[in-house]
CSV table of N, CA, C and O and ligand atoms in Angstrom, one decimal:
chain,number,residue,atom,x,y,z
A,1,MET,N,98.9,92.2,87.2
A,1,MET,CA,99.9,91.7,87.4
A,1,MET,C,99.9,89.9,87.5
A,1,MET,O,99.0,89.5,87.7
A,2,ILE,N,101.0,89.4,87.4
A,2,ILE,CA,101.1,87.9,87.5
A,2,ILE,C,101.2,87.4,88.9
A,2,ILE,O,102.1,88.1,89.5
A,3,CYS,N,100.5,86.3,89.2
A,3,CYS,CA,100.4,85.8,90.5
A,3,CYS,C,101.7,85.5,90.9
A,3,CYS,O,102.2,84.4,90.3
A,4,PRO,N,102.5,85.7,91.8
A,4,PRO,CA,103.8,85.5,92.1
A,4,PRO,C,103.7,83.9,92.8
A,4,PRO,O,105.0,83.2,92.8
A,5,SER,N,102.6,83.4,93.1
A,5,SER,CA,102.7,82.2,93.7
A,5,SER,C,102.2,81.1,92.8
A,5,SER,O,102.6,79.9,92.8
A,6,CYS,N,101.1,81.2,91.9
A,6,CYS,CA,100.8,80.2,91.0
A,6,CYS,C,101.0,80.4,89.7
A,6,CYS,O,100.8,79.7,88.6
A,7,GLY,N,101.3,81.8,89.2
A,7,GLY,CA,101.6,82.1,88.0
A,7,GLY,C,100.3,82.4,87.0
A,7,GLY,O,100.4,82.9,86.0
A,8,ALA,N,99.2,82.8,87.8
A,8,ALA,CA,98.1,83.0,87.0
A,8,ALA,C,98.3,84.4,86.6
A,8,ALA,O,98.9,85.2,87.1
A,9,PRO,N,97.7,84.7,85.2
A,9,PRO,CA,98.1,86.0,84.5
A,9,PRO,C,97.4,87.2,85.1
A,9,PRO,O,97.9,88.4,84.9
A,10,GLU,N,96.0,86.9,85.6
A,10,GLU,CA,95.3,88.1,86.3
A,10,GLU,C,95.2,88.1,87.7
A,10,GLU,O,94.7,87.1,88.2
A,11,MET,N,95.8,89.3,88.3
A,11,MET,CA,95.3,89.4,89.8
A,11,MET,C,94.5,90.6,89.6
A,11,MET,O,94.8,91.6,89.1
A,12,GLU,N,93.5,90.6,90.6
A,12,GLU,CA,92.4,91.6,90.7
A,12,GLU,C,92.8,92.7,91.8
A,12,GLU,O,93.0,92.3,92.9
A,13,HIS,N,92.8,93.9,91.4
A,13,HIS,CA,93.0,95.0,92.3
A,13,HIS,C,91.9,95.4,93.0
A,13,HIS,O,90.8,95.4,92.4
A,14,ASP,N,91.8,95.1,94.4
A,14,ASP,CA,90.5,95.2,95.2
A,14,ASP,C,90.9,95.6,96.5
A,14,ASP,O,92.0,95.7,96.9
A,15,THR,N,89.7,96.1,97.2
A,15,THR,CA,90.0,96.2,98.7
A,15,THR,C,89.0,95.3,99.3
A,15,THR,O,87.9,95.1,99.0
A,16,ARG,N,89.8,94.4,100.2
A,16,ARG,CA,89.0,93.2,100.8
A,16,ARG,C,89.4,93.0,102.4
A,16,ARG,O,90.3,93.8,102.7
A,17,ASP,N,88.6,92.1,102.7
A,17,ASP,CA,89.0,91.9,104.4
A,17,ASP,C,90.0,90.5,104.2
A,17,ASP,O,89.5,89.3,103.3
A,18,VAL,N,91.0,90.7,104.8
A,18,VAL,CA,92.1,89.6,104.5
A,18,VAL,C,92.0,88.8,105.8
A,18,VAL,O,92.4,89.2,107.0
A,19,ALA,N,92.0,87.4,105.7
A,19,ALA,CA,92.1,86.4,107.2
A,19,ALA,C,93.6,86.2,107.2
A,19,ALA,O,94.1,85.9,106.4
A,20,TYR,N,93.8,86.5,108.4
A,20,TYR,CA,95.3,86.1,108.9
A,20,TYR,C,95.1,84.9,109.7
A,20,TYR,O,94.7,85.2,111.0
A,21,THR,N,95.8,84.0,109.3
A,21,THR,CA,95.7,82.7,110.4
A,21,THR,C,97.1,82.3,110.9
A,21,THR,O,98.3,82.5,110.3
A,22,CYS,N,97.1,82.2,112.0
A,22,CYS,CA,98.5,81.7,112.6
A,22,CYS,C,97.8,80.7,113.7
A,22,CYS,O,96.7,80.3,114.0
A,23,LYS,N,99.0,79.9,114.5
A,23,LYS,CA,98.6,78.9,115.3
A,23,LYS,C,97.8,79.3,116.3
A,23,LYS,O,97.9,80.2,116.9
A,24,GLY,N,96.5,78.7,116.2
A,24,GLY,CA,95.6,78.9,117.4
A,24,GLY,C,94.6,79.9,117.2
A,24,GLY,O,93.8,80.3,117.9
A,25,GLY,N,94.7,80.7,116.1
A,25,GLY,CA,93.7,81.5,115.7
A,25,GLY,C,93.6,82.1,114.6
A,25,GLY,O,94.6,82.1,113.7
A,26,THR,N,92.4,82.9,114.0
A,26,THR,CA,92.5,83.7,112.8
A,26,THR,C,91.9,84.9,113.0
A,26,THR,O,91.0,85.0,114.0
A,27,THR,N,92.4,85.9,112.5
A,27,THR,CA,91.7,87.3,112.6
A,27,THR,C,91.7,87.8,111.2
A,27,THR,O,92.1,87.2,110.2
A,28,ALA,N,90.8,88.8,111.1
A,28,ALA,CA,90.4,89.3,109.8
A,28,ALA,C,91.1,90.8,109.8
A,28,ALA,O,90.8,91.4,111.0
A,29,PHE,N,91.8,91.2,109.0
A,29,PHE,CA,92.3,92.6,108.5
A,29,PHE,C,91.4,93.0,107.7
A,29,PHE,O,91.0,92.7,106.6
A,30,VAL,N,90.6,94.2,108.1
A,30,VAL,CA,89.6,94.8,107.0
A,30,VAL,C,90.1,95.9,106.2
A,30,VAL,O,90.8,96.8,106.8
A,31,GLY,N,89.4,95.8,105.0
A,31,GLY,CA,89.6,97.1,104.2
A,31,GLY,C,91.4,97.0,103.6
A,31,GLY,O,91.7,98.2,103.6
A,32,ILE,N,91.6,95.8,103.1
A,32,ILE,CA,93.0,95.8,102.7
A,32,ILE,C,93.2,96.2,101.3
A,32,ILE,O,92.8,95.2,100.5
A,33,GLU,N,93.8,97.2,100.8
A,33,GLU,CA,94.1,97.2,99.4
A,33,GLU,C,95.2,96.4,98.8
A,33,GLU,O,96.2,96.2,99.3
A,34,GLY,N,94.9,95.8,97.7
A,34,GLY,CA,96.1,95.0,97.0
A,34,GLY,C,95.6,94.3,95.7
A,34,GLY,O,94.6,94.6,95.4
A,35,PHE,N,96.6,93.4,95.4
A,35,PHE,CA,96.0,92.5,94.2
A,35,PHE,C,95.8,91.1,94.7
A,35,PHE,O,96.5,90.4,95.5
A,36,TYR,N,94.7,90.5,94.4
A,36,TYR,CA,94.4,89.4,95.0
A,36,TYR,C,94.1,88.2,93.7
A,36,TYR,O,93.6,88.7,92.6
A,37,CYS,N,94.6,87.0,93.7
A,37,CYS,CA,94.6,85.9,92.9
A,37,CYS,C,93.2,85.1,93.1
A,37,CYS,O,93.1,84.7,94.3
A,38,SER,N,92.4,85.0,92.1
A,38,SER,CA,91.2,84.4,92.3
A,38,SER,C,91.4,82.7,92.4
A,38,SER,O,90.5,82.0,92.6
A,39,LYS,N,92.6,82.4,91.7
A,39,LYS,CA,92.8,80.8,91.4
A,39,LYS,C,93.5,80.2,92.7
A,39,LYS,O,93.0,79.3,93.2
A,40,CYS,N,94.4,81.0,93.4
A,40,CYS,CA,95.1,80.5,94.6
A,40,CYS,C,95.0,81.3,95.9
A,40,CYS,O,95.2,80.8,96.8
A,41,GLY,N,94.5,82.1,95.6
A,41,GLY,CA,94.0,83.1,97.0
A,41,GLY,C,95.2,84.0,97.6
A,41,GLY,O,95.2,84.8,98.6
A,42,GLU,N,96.3,83.9,96.9
A,42,GLU,CA,97.5,84.5,97.0
A,42,GLU,C,97.3,86.3,97.1
A,42,GLU,O,96.2,86.7,96.1
A,43,SER,N,97.9,87.2,97.8
A,43,SER,CA,97.4,88.4,97.7
A,43,SER,C,98.7,89.2,97.8
A,43,SER,O,99.6,88.7,98.5
A,44,VAL,N,99.0,90.3,97.1
A,44,VAL,CA,100.1,91.2,97.3
A,44,VAL,C,99.8,92.5,97.5
A,44,VAL,O,98.8,93.1,97.1
A,45,HIS,N,100.6,93.4,98.5
A,45,HIS,CA,100.2,94.3,98.9
A,45,HIS,C,101.5,95.4,98.7
A,45,HIS,O,102.4,95.1,98.6
A,46,GLY,N,101.1,96.8,98.8
A,46,GLY,CA,102.1,97.8,98.5
A,46,GLY,C,103.0,97.9,99.9
A,46,GLY,O,102.4,97.2,100.9
A,47,ALA,N,104.1,98.5,99.7
A,47,ALA,CA,104.8,98.6,101.1
A,47,ALA,C,104.2,99.3,102.2
A,47,ALA,O,104.3,98.8,103.4
A,48,LYS,N,103.4,100.3,102.0
A,48,LYS,CA,102.6,100.8,103.0
A,48,LYS,C,101.7,100.2,103.7
A,48,LYS,O,101.7,99.7,105.0
A,49,ILE,N,100.8,99.3,103.0
A,49,ILE,CA,100.0,98.4,103.5
A,49,ILE,C,100.7,97.1,104.1
A,49,ILE,O,100.2,96.8,105.0
A,50,GLY,N,101.8,96.9,103.4
A,50,GLY,CA,102.5,95.8,104.2
A,50,GLY,C,103.0,95.9,105.5
A,50,GLY,O,102.9,95.3,106.5
A,51,GLU,N,103.4,97.4,105.6
A,51,GLU,CA,103.7,97.9,107.0
A,51,GLU,C,102.5,97.7,108.1
A,51,GLU,O,102.7,97.3,109.1
A,52,LYS,N,101.5,98.2,107.5
A,52,LYS,CA,100.1,98.2,108.4
A,52,LYS,C,99.8,96.8,108.7
A,52,LYS,O,99.5,96.5,109.9
A,53,LEU,N,99.9,95.9,107.7
A,53,LEU,CA,99.7,94.5,108.0
A,53,LEU,C,100.6,93.8,109.2
A,53,LEU,O,100.2,93.3,110.1
A,54,SER,N,102.0,94.2,108.9
A,54,SER,CA,102.9,93.6,109.8
A,54,SER,C,102.6,94.2,111.1
A,54,SER,O,102.8,93.5,112.1
A,55,HIS,N,102.1,95.5,111.4
A,55,HIS,CA,101.9,96.0,112.7
A,55,HIS,C,100.7,95.3,113.2
A,55,HIS,O,100.4,94.9,114.5
A,56,MET,N,99.6,95.2,112.3
A,56,MET,CA,98.3,94.4,113.0
A,56,MET,C,98.6,93.0,113.3
A,56,MET,O,98.2,92.3,114.3
A,57,ALA,N,99.6,92.1,112.5
A,57,ALA,CA,100.0,90.8,112.9
A,57,ALA,C,100.9,90.7,114.0
A,57,ALA,O,100.5,89.8,114.8
A,58,VAL,N,101.5,91.7,114.3
A,58,VAL,CA,102.3,91.8,115.5
A,58,VAL,C,101.6,91.9,116.7
A,58,VAL,O,101.6,91.2,117.9
A,59,ALA,N,100.6,92.8,116.5
A,59,ALA,CA,99.5,93.0,117.6
A,59,ALA,C,98.7,91.7,118.1
A,59,ALA,O,98.6,91.3,119.0
A,60,PHE,N,98.3,91.0,116.8
A,60,PHE,CA,97.6,89.9,117.1
A,60,PHE,C,98.6,88.7,117.6
A,60,PHE,O,98.1,87.9,118.3
A,61,ASN,N,99.7,88.8,117.2
A,61,ASN,CA,100.8,87.6,117.6
A,61,ASN,C,101.3,88.0,119.0
A,61,ASN,O,101.9,87.1,119.5
A,62,LYS,N,101.0,88.9,119.6
A,62,LYS,CA,101.4,89.2,121.2
A,62,LYS,C,101.1,88.2,122.0
A,62,LYS,O,101.8,88.0,122.9
A,63,ARG,N,100.2,87.3,121.6
A,63,ARG,CA,99.8,86.0,122.3
A,63,ARG,C,101.1,85.0,122.6
A,63,ARG,O,101.0,84.3,123.3
A,64,GLY,N,102.0,85.3,121.5
A,64,GLY,CA,103.1,84.4,121.6
A,64,GLY,C,103.8,84.4,120.5
A,64,GLY,O,103.4,84.8,119.1
A,65,PRO,N,105.0,84.0,120.4
A,65,PRO,CA,106.2,84.1,119.1
A,65,PRO,C,105.6,83.1,118.2
A,65,PRO,O,105.3,81.9,118.6
A,66,LEU,N,105.4,83.4,116.9
A,66,LEU,CA,105.0,82.5,115.9
A,66,LEU,C,106.0,82.4,114.7
A,66,LEU,O,105.7,82.7,113.6
A,67,PRO,N,107.1,81.9,114.8
A,67,PRO,CA,108.1,82.0,113.8
A,67,PRO,C,107.8,81.3,112.7
A,67,PRO,O,108.1,81.8,111.4
A,68,ASP,N,106.8,80.5,112.8
A,68,ASP,CA,106.5,79.7,111.4
A,68,ASP,C,105.7,80.4,110.5
A,68,ASP,O,105.5,80.2,109.3
A,69,ASP,N,105.0,81.4,110.9
A,69,ASP,CA,104.0,82.4,110.1
A,69,ASP,C,104.8,83.5,109.6
A,69,ASP,O,104.4,84.3,108.9
A,70,PHE,N,106.3,83.6,109.9
A,70,PHE,CA,106.9,84.8,109.5
A,70,PHE,C,107.1,84.9,108.1
A,70,PHE,O,107.0,85.9,107.4
A,71,ASN,N,107.3,83.8,107.2
A,71,ASN,CA,107.4,84.0,105.8
A,71,ASN,C,106.2,84.5,105.2
A,71,ASN,O,106.0,85.3,104.2
A,72,ALA,N,105.1,84.0,105.7
A,72,ALA,CA,103.5,84.5,105.2
A,72,ALA,C,103.6,86.0,105.4
A,72,ALA,O,103.1,86.6,104.6
A,73,LEU,N,104.1,86.4,106.7
A,73,LEU,CA,104.1,87.9,106.8
A,73,LEU,C,105.0,88.7,105.9
A,73,LEU,O,104.4,89.7,105.3
A,74,THR,N,106.2,88.4,106.0
A,74,THR,CA,107.0,88.8,104.9
A,74,THR,C,106.5,89.2,103.6
A,74,THR,O,107.1,89.8,102.6
A,75,ARG,N,106.0,87.7,103.0
A,75,ARG,CA,105.4,87.8,101.7
A,75,ARG,C,104.3,88.9,101.4
A,75,ARG,O,104.3,89.5,100.2
A,76,LEU,N,103.6,89.4,102.6
A,76,LEU,CA,102.7,90.4,102.2
A,76,LEU,C,103.4,91.7,102.1
A,76,LEU,O,102.9,92.7,101.5
A,77,ILE,N,104.6,91.8,102.7
A,77,ILE,CA,105.4,93.2,102.5
A,77,ILE,C,106.0,92.8,101.0
A,77,ILE,O,107.2,92.4,101.0
A,78,SER,N,105.5,93.3,100.2
A,78,SER,CA,105.7,92.9,98.7
A,78,SER,C,105.4,94.0,97.7
A,78,SER,O,105.4,95.1,98.1
A,79,GLN,N,105.7,93.6,96.5
A,79,GLN,CA,105.8,94.4,95.5
A,79,GLN,C,104.3,94.9,95.0
A,79,GLN,O,103.5,93.9,95.1
A,80,ASP,N,104.2,96.1,94.4
A,80,ASP,CA,103.0,96.3,93.6
A,80,ASP,C,103.4,96.7,92.3
A,80,ASP,O,104.6,96.5,92.0
A,81,ASP,N,103.0,97.9,91.7
A,81,ASP,CA,103.3,98.1,90.3
A,81,ASP,C,104.4,99.1,90.6
A,81,ASP,O,105.0,99.7,89.4
A,82,GLY,N,104.9,99.5,91.8
A,82,GLY,CA,106.0,100.4,92.0
A,82,GLY,C,105.5,102.0,92.2
A,82,GLY,O,106.5,102.5,92.7
A,83,ARG,N,104.3,102.1,92.0
A,83,ARG,CA,104.1,103.6,92.1
A,83,ARG,C,103.9,103.9,93.7
A,83,ARG,O,104.5,105.1,94.1
A,84,ALA,N,103.4,103.1,94.4
A,84,ALA,CA,103.3,103.3,95.9
A,84,ALA,C,104.6,103.5,96.4
A,84,ALA,O,104.9,104.4,97.3
A,85,ALA,N,105.6,102.6,96.0
A,85,ALA,CA,106.8,102.4,96.4
A,85,ALA,C,107.6,103.8,96.1
A,85,ALA,O,108.3,104.3,97.1
A,86,ARG,N,107.5,104.1,94.9
A,86,ARG,CA,108.2,105.5,94.5
A,86,ARG,C,107.6,106.7,95.2
A,86,ARG,O,108.5,107.4,95.7
A,87,ALA,N,106.4,106.6,95.6
A,87,ALA,CA,105.7,107.7,96.5
A,87,ALA,C,106.2,107.7,97.6
A,87,ALA,O,106.6,108.7,98.2
A,88,HIS,N,106.5,106.6,98.3
A,88,HIS,CA,106.9,106.6,99.6
A,88,HIS,C,108.5,107.0,99.6
A,88,HIS,O,108.7,107.7,100.7
A,89,LEU,N,109.2,106.6,98.7
A,89,LEU,CA,110.6,107.1,98.8
A,89,LEU,C,110.8,108.5,98.5
A,89,LEU,O,111.5,109.2,99.2
A,90,ALA,N,109.7,109.0,97.8
A,90,ALA,CA,109.8,110.4,97.3
A,90,ALA,C,109.5,111.3,98.5
A,90,ALA,O,109.9,112.4,98.6
A,91,ALA,N,108.6,110.7,99.4
A,91,ALA,CA,108.2,111.4,100.6
A,91,ALA,C,109.2,111.2,101.7
A,91,ALA,O,109.2,111.6,102.8
A,92,GLY,N,110.3,110.6,101.3
A,92,GLY,CA,111.6,110.4,102.3
A,92,GLY,C,111.3,109.2,103.2
A,92,GLY,O,112.1,109.1,104.3
A,93,SER,N,110.4,108.2,102.9
A,93,SER,CA,110.2,107.1,103.9
A,93,SER,C,111.1,106.0,103.3
A,93,SER,O,110.7,105.7,101.9
A,94,PRO,N,111.6,105.1,104.1
A,94,PRO,CA,112.0,103.6,103.3
A,94,PRO,C,110.7,103.0,103.0
A,94,PRO,O,109.6,103.0,103.6
A,95,ILE,N,111.2,102.0,102.1
A,95,ILE,CA,110.2,100.8,101.8
A,95,ILE,C,110.7,99.6,102.2
A,95,ILE,O,111.8,99.4,102.3
A,96,TYR,N,109.8,98.8,102.2
A,96,TYR,CA,110.1,97.2,102.4
A,96,TYR,C,109.6,96.5,101.4
A,96,TYR,O,108.5,96.6,100.8
A,97,TYR,N,110.4,95.3,100.9
A,97,TYR,CA,109.8,94.4,100.0
A,97,TYR,C,110.8,93.1,100.1
A,97,TYR,O,111.9,93.1,100.8
A,98,ARG,N,110.4,92.3,99.3
A,98,ARG,CA,111.2,90.9,99.1
A,98,ARG,C,111.6,90.8,97.7
A,98,ARG,O,110.8,91.1,96.9
A,99,GLU,N,112.7,90.2,97.3
A,99,GLU,CA,113.0,89.6,96.1
A,99,GLU,C,113.2,88.2,96.2
A,99,GLU,O,113.3,87.6,97.1
A,100,ALA,N,113.2,87.8,95.1
A,100,ALA,CA,113.1,86.1,94.8
A,100,ALA,C,114.6,85.6,95.6
A,100,ALA,O,114.5,84.6,96.3
A,101,ARG,N,115.8,86.4,95.7
A,101,ARG,CA,116.9,86.0,96.4
A,101,ARG,C,117.0,86.4,97.8
A,101,ARG,O,117.8,86.0,98.5
A,102,THR,N,116.0,87.2,98.2
A,102,THR,CA,115.9,87.5,99.8
A,102,THR,C,115.8,86.3,100.5
A,102,THR,O,114.8,85.6,100.3
A,103,PRO,N,116.7,86.1,101.6
A,103,PRO,CA,116.6,84.9,102.4
A,103,PRO,C,115.2,85.0,103.2
A,103,PRO,O,114.7,86.0,103.4
A,104,PRO,N,114.7,83.8,103.6
A,104,PRO,CA,113.6,83.5,104.3
A,104,PRO,C,113.6,84.4,105.6
A,104,PRO,O,114.6,84.4,106.3
A,105,GLY,N,112.6,85.0,105.9
A,105,GLY,CA,112.4,85.6,107.2
A,105,GLY,C,113.0,87.0,107.4
A,105,GLY,O,112.8,87.5,108.3
A,106,VAL,N,113.3,87.4,106.4
A,106,VAL,CA,114.0,89.0,106.4
A,106,VAL,C,113.3,89.8,105.1
A,106,VAL,O,112.7,88.9,104.2
A,107,CYS,N,113.4,90.9,105.2
A,107,CYS,CA,112.9,91.8,104.1
A,107,CYS,C,113.8,92.7,103.8
A,107,CYS,O,114.7,93.2,104.6
A,108,VAL,N,113.9,93.4,102.5
A,108,VAL,CA,114.8,94.4,102.2
A,108,VAL,C,114.2,95.8,102.6
A,108,VAL,O,113.0,96.1,102.4
A,109,LYS,N,115.0,96.5,103.4
A,109,LYS,CA,114.6,97.9,103.6
A,109,LYS,C,115.3,98.9,102.6
A,109,LYS,O,116.6,98.9,102.7
A,110,GLU,N,114.7,99.8,101.9
A,110,GLU,CA,115.3,100.5,101.0
A,110,GLU,C,115.1,102.0,101.2
A,110,GLU,O,113.9,102.5,101.5
A,111,PHE,N,116.2,102.8,101.5
A,111,PHE,CA,116.1,104.3,102.1
A,111,PHE,C,116.1,105.1,100.7
A,111,PHE,O,116.4,104.6,99.6
A,112,PRO,N,115.6,106.2,100.9
A,112,PRO,CA,115.4,107.2,99.8
A,112,PRO,C,116.6,107.4,99.2
A,112,PRO,O,116.7,107.7,97.9
A,113,ASP,N,117.9,107.3,99.6
A,113,ASP,CA,119.1,107.6,99.1
A,113,ASP,C,119.6,106.1,98.2
A,113,ASP,O,120.7,106.4,97.8
A,114,GLY,N,118.8,105.1,98.3
A,114,GLY,CA,119.3,103.9,97.5
A,114,GLY,C,119.9,103.0,98.3
A,114,GLY,O,120.2,101.9,98.0
A,115,HIS,N,120.3,103.4,99.6
A,115,HIS,CA,121.0,102.5,100.4
A,115,HIS,C,120.0,101.4,100.9
A,115,HIS,O,118.8,101.8,101.2
A,116,ARG,N,120.5,100.2,101.0
A,116,ARG,CA,119.5,99.2,101.3
A,116,ARG,C,120.2,98.1,102.3
A,116,ARG,O,121.2,97.9,102.6
A,117,GLU,N,119.1,97.8,103.2
A,117,GLU,CA,119.5,96.7,104.5
A,117,GLU,C,118.7,95.6,104.4
A,117,GLU,O,117.4,95.7,104.1
A,118,LEU,N,119.2,94.5,104.8
A,118,LEU,CA,118.0,93.2,105.2
A,118,LEU,C,117.9,93.6,106.5
A,118,LEU,O,118.6,93.5,107.4
A,119,VAL,N,116.4,93.5,106.8
A,119,VAL,CA,115.8,93.7,108.2
A,119,VAL,C,115.0,92.6,108.5
A,119,VAL,O,114.3,91.9,107.6
A,120,ARG,N,114.9,92.4,109.7
A,120,ARG,CA,114.1,91.4,110.5
A,120,ARG,C,113.1,92.0,111.4
A,120,ARG,O,113.5,92.8,112.1
A,121,PHE,N,111.8,91.5,111.3
A,121,PHE,CA,110.8,92.1,112.5
A,121,PHE,C,110.8,91.1,113.6
A,121,PHE,O,110.8,90.0,113.3
A,122,ASP,N,110.8,91.8,114.6
A,122,ASP,CA,110.7,90.9,115.8
A,122,ASP,C,109.2,90.7,116.1
A,122,ASP,O,108.5,91.5,116.3
A,123,MET,N,108.6,89.4,116.1
A,123,MET,CA,107.1,89.1,116.0
A,123,MET,C,106.6,89.6,117.4
A,123,MET,O,105.4,89.8,117.5
A,124,GLU,N,107.2,89.5,118.4
A,124,GLU,CA,106.8,90.0,119.6
A,124,GLU,C,106.7,91.7,119.9
A,124,GLU,O,105.6,92.0,120.2
A,125,SER,N,107.7,92.2,119.7
A,125,SER,CA,107.8,93.6,119.9
A,125,SER,C,107.6,94.5,118.8
A,125,SER,O,107.1,95.6,119.0
A,126,GLY,N,107.7,93.9,117.6
A,126,GLY,CA,107.5,94.6,116.4
A,126,GLY,C,108.6,95.4,116.0
A,126,GLY,O,108.7,96.1,115.1
A,127,LYS,N,109.7,95.3,116.8
A,127,LYS,CA,110.8,96.0,116.3
A,127,LYS,C,111.6,95.6,115.3
A,127,LYS,O,111.6,94.1,115.1
A,128,GLU,N,112.3,96.4,114.4
A,128,GLU,CA,113.0,95.7,113.4
A,128,GLU,C,114.5,95.7,113.6
A,128,GLU,O,114.9,96.6,114.4
A,129,THR,N,115.1,94.7,113.2
A,129,THR,CA,116.5,94.6,113.5
A,129,THR,C,117.2,94.5,112.2
A,129,THR,O,116.9,93.8,111.3
A,130,VAL,N,118.5,95.2,112.2
A,130,VAL,CA,119.1,95.0,110.9
A,130,VAL,C,120.1,93.7,110.6
A,130,VAL,O,120.7,93.7,111.7
A,131,VAL,N,119.7,93.0,109.8
A,131,VAL,CA,120.6,91.8,109.7
A,131,VAL,C,121.9,92.0,108.9
A,131,VAL,O,122.8,91.5,109.2
A,132,SER,N,121.9,92.9,107.8
A,132,SER,CA,123.1,93.4,107.1
A,132,SER,C,123.0,94.3,106.1
A,132,SER,O,121.7,94.5,105.8
A,133,THR,N,123.8,94.8,105.7
A,133,THR,CA,123.6,95.7,104.6
A,133,THR,C,123.9,95.1,103.2
A,133,THR,O,124.6,94.4,103.0
A,134,VAL,N,122.9,95.7,102.4
A,134,VAL,CA,123.0,95.2,100.8
A,134,VAL,C,123.7,95.8,100.0
A,134,VAL,O,123.5,97.0,100.0
A,135,THR,N,124.8,95.1,99.6
A,135,THR,CA,125.9,95.9,98.8
A,135,THR,C,126.0,95.5,97.2
A,135,THR,O,126.7,96.4,96.5
A,136,ASP,N,125.3,94.5,96.9
A,136,ASP,CA,125.4,94.0,95.5
A,136,ASP,C,124.2,94.6,94.5
A,136,ASP,O,123.6,93.9,94.0
A,137,THR,N,124.0,95.9,94.7
A,137,THR,CA,123.0,96.6,93.9
A,137,THR,C,123.3,96.6,92.6
A,137,THR,O,124.2,97.0,92.1
B,1,LIG,ZN1,97.7,82.7,92.3
């Protein structure tokens, strides 16, 4: 797949340890499957991994609210080739992703019935809040 960050044509599918940096510290998330850009270091993960990362990031961020890092986090809740997302929907679970037009700091939550909402994750509690319903499908 094409790197969404720098446009490099090849991203490598791999399982790696991902360094997560925020104000005052860095932690490593071990064994994260996804697509990695060798040119700029961007990584893209499926919805399931995105959720896992968001939970780990929330745990790490318990030390304090870190709003500046929110876009980096929601960027991780991102698209893969669509297989993982479809499997998730087929299993009756909602998926999370971002689109080019998705406002900063939020992500799209899509339900198996096609209903979509914009949600935001509270970085301290990990709770998601519905910002609005997406109607322009
Ligand atoms: Zn790149």
